[in-house]
mmCIF file of C-alpha atoms in Angstrom:
data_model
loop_
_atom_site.group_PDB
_atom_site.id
_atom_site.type_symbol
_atom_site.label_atom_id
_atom_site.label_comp_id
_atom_site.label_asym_id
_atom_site.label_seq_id
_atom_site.Cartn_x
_atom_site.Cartn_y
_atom_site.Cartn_z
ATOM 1 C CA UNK A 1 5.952 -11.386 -11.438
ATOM 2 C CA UNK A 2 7.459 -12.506 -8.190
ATOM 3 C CA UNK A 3 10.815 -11.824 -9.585
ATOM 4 C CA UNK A 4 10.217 -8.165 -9.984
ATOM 5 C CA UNK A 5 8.010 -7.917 -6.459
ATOM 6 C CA UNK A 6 9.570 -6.002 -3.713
ATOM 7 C CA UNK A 7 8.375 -3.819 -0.947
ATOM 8 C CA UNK A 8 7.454 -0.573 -2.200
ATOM 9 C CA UNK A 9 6.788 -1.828 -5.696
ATOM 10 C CA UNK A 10 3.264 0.005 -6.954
ATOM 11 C CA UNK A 11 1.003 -1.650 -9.184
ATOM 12 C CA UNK A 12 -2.274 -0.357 -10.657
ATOM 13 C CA UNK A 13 -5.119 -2.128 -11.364
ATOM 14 C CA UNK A 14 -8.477 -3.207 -10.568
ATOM 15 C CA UNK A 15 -10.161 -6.423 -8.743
ATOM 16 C CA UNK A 16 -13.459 -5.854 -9.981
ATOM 17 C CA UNK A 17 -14.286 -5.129 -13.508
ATOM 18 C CA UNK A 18 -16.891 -2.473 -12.623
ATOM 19 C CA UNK A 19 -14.282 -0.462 -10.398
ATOM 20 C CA UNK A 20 -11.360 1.239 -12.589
ATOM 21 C CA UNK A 21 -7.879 0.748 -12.139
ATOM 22 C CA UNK A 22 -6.131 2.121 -8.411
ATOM 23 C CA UNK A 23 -2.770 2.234 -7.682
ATOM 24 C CA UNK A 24 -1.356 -0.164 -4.691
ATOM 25 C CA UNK A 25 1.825 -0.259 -3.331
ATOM 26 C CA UNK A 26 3.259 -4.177 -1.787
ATOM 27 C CA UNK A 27 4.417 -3.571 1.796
ATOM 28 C CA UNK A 28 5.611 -6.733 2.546
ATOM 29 C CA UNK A 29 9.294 -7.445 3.876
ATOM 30 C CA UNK A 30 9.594 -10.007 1.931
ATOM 31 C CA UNK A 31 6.757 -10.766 -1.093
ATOM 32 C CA UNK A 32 9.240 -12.977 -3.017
ATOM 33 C CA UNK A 33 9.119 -15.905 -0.164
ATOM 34 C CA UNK A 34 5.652 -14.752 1.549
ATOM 35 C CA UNK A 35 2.366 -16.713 0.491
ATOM 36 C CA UNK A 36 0.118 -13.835 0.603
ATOM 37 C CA UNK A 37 0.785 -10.318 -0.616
ATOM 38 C CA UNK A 38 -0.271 -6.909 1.389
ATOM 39 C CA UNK A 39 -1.033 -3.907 -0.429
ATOM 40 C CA UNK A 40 -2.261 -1.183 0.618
ATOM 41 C CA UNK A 41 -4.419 1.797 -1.777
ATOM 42 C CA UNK A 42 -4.011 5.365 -2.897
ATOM 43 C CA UNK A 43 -6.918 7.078 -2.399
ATOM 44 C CA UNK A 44 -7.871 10.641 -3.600
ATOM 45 C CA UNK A 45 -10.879 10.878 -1.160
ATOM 46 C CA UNK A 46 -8.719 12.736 2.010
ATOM 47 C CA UNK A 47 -11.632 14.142 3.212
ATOM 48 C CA UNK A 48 -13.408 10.693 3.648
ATOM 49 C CA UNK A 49 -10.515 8.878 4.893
ATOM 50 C CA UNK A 50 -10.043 11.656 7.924
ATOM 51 C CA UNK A 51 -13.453 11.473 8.573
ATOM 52 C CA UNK A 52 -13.600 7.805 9.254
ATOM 53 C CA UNK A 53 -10.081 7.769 11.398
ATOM 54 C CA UNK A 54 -12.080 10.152 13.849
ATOM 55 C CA UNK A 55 -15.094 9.160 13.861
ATOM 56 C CA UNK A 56 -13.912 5.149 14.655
ATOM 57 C CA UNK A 57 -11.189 6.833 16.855
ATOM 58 C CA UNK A 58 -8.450 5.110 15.112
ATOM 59 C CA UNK A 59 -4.753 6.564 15.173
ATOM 60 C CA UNK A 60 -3.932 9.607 13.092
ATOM 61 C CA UNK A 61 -0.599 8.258 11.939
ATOM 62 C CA UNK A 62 -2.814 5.568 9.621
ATOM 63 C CA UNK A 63 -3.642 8.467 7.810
ATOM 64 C CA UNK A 64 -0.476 8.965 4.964
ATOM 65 C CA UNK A 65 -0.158 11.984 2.779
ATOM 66 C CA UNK A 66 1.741 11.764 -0.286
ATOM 67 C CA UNK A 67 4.162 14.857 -0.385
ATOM 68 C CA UNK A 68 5.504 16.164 -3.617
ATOM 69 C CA UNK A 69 7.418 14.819 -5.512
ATOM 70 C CA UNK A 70 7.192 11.259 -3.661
ATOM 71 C CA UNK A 71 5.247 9.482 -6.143
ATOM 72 C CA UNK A 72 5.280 11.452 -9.810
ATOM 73 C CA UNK A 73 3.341 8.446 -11.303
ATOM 74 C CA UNK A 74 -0.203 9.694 -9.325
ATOM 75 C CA UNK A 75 -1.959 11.859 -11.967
ATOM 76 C CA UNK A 76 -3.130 13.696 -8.804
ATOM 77 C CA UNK A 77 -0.760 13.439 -6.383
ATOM 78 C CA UNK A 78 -1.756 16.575 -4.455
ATOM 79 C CA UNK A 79 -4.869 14.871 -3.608
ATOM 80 C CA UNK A 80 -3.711 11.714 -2.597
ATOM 81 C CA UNK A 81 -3.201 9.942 0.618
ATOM 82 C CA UNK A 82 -2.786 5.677 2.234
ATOM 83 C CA UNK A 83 -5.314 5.160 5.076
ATOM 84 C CA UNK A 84 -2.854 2.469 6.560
ATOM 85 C CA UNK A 85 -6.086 0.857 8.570
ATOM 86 C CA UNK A 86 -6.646 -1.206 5.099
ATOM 87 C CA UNK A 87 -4.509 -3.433 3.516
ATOM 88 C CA UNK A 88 -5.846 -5.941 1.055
ATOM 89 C CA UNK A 89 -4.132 -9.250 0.336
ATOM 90 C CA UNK A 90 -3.355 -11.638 -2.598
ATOM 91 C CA UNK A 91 -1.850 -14.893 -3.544
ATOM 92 C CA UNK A 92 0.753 -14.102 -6.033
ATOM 93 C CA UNK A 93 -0.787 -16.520 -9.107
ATOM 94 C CA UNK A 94 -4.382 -14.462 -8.226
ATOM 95 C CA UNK A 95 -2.621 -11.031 -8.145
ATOM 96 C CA UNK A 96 -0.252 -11.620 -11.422
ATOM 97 C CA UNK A 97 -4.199 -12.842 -12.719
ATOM 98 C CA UNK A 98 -5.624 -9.483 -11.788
ATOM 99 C CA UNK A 99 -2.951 -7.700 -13.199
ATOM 100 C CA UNK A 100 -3.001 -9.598 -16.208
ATOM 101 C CA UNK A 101 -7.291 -8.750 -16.618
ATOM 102 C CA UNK A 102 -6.969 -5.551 -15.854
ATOM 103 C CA UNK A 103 -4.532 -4.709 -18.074
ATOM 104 C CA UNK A 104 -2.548 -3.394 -14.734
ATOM 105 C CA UNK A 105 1.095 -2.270 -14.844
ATOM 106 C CA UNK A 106 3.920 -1.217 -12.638
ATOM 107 C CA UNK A 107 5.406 1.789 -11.602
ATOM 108 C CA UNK A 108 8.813 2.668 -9.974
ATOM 109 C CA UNK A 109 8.956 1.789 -6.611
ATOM 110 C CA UNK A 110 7.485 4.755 -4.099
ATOM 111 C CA UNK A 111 10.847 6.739 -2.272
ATOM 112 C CA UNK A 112 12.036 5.349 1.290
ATOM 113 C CA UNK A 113 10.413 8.377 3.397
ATOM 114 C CA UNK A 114 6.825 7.151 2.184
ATOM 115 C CA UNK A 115 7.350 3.390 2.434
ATOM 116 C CA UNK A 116 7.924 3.885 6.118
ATOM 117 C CA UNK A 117 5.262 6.431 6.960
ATOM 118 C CA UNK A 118 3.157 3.940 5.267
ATOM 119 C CA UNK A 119 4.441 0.958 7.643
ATOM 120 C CA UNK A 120 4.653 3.422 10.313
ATOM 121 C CA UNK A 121 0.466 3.770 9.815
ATOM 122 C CA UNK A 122 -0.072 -0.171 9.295
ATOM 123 C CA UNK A 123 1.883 -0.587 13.090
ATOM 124 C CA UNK A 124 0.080 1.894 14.672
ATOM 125 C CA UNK A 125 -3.457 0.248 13.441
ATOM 126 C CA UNK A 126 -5.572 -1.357 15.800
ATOM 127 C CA UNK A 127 -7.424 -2.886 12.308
ATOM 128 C CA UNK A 128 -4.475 -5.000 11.123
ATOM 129 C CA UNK A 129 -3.549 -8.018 12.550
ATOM 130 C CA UNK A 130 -0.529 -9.226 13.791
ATOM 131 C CA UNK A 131 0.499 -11.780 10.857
ATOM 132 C CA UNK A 132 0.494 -8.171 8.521
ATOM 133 C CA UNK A 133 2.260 -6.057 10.683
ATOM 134 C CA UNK A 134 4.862 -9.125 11.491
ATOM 135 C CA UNK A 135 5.137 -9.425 7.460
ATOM 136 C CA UNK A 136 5.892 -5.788 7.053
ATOM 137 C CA UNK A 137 7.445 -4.151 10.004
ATOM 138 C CA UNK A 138 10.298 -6.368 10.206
ATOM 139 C CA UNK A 139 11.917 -4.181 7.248
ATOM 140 C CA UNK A 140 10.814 -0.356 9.208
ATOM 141 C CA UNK A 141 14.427 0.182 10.693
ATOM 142 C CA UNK A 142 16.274 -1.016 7.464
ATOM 143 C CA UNK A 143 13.988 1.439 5.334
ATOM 144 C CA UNK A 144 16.408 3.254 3.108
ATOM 145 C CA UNK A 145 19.603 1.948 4.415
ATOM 146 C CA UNK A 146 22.010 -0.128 2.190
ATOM 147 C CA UNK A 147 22.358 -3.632 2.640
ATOM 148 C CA UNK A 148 26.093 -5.073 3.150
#
């Protein structure tokens, strides 16, 4: 697995038997060298994820809306949206484990204009901490430019 990781990868699957698969997308810089992986969640609950940016007064930019055509993989993309205030991390032997349980899978990776909204949300989050954003917001002005 840590061959194929790479920022803006998506994965779905579950890390709890008794809650089905979601999809998460790796926001790390760098996941191939970095102990821990950060992923953050699709959710389909927009109304609830609002709700609880205003009514803990957090930043609206944490809130991410999926536009069309950005990831064709959600089965209801239209109702979809990141609340960038939670990111969950993994080792990569316990995430390839989860995978592996859950019969998870990969998708293609989510376009450019997403990935950084998404970092754009984990920056502006008074919830993450440092080592996260440090992991991830290296890579927000190289977002969709080539590499020499």
């Amino acid at each position: 697995m840590r061959m194929s990781i790479e920022q803006g990868a998506v994965y779905n699957f579950s890390g709890n038997k008794t809650i089905p698969n979601h999809y998460f997308v790796v926001i790390n810089k760098n996941p191939k060298k970095d102990r821990e992986i950060y992923l953050v969640s699709f959710t389909t609950k927009k109304e609830n994820a609002v709700r609880h940016i205003k009514h803990f007064q957090l930043n609206m930019k944490t809130y991410v809306e999926v536009a069309e055509g950005e990831c064709d993989f959600l089965p209801r993309w239209k109702e979809s949206c990141i609340n960038s205030n939670y990111v969950r991390k993994y080792e990569i032997q316990e995430l390839t484990e989860i995978l592996e349980n859950s019969n998870g899978q990969n998708y293609p990776k989510i376009s450019d204009k997403l990935l950084k909204r998404i970092i754009e949300g984990v920056k502006a989050s008074r919830l993450i901490g440092k080592d996260i954003k440090e992991a991830c917001i290296k890579s927000i002005d190289s977002i969709g430019k080539e590499s020499p």
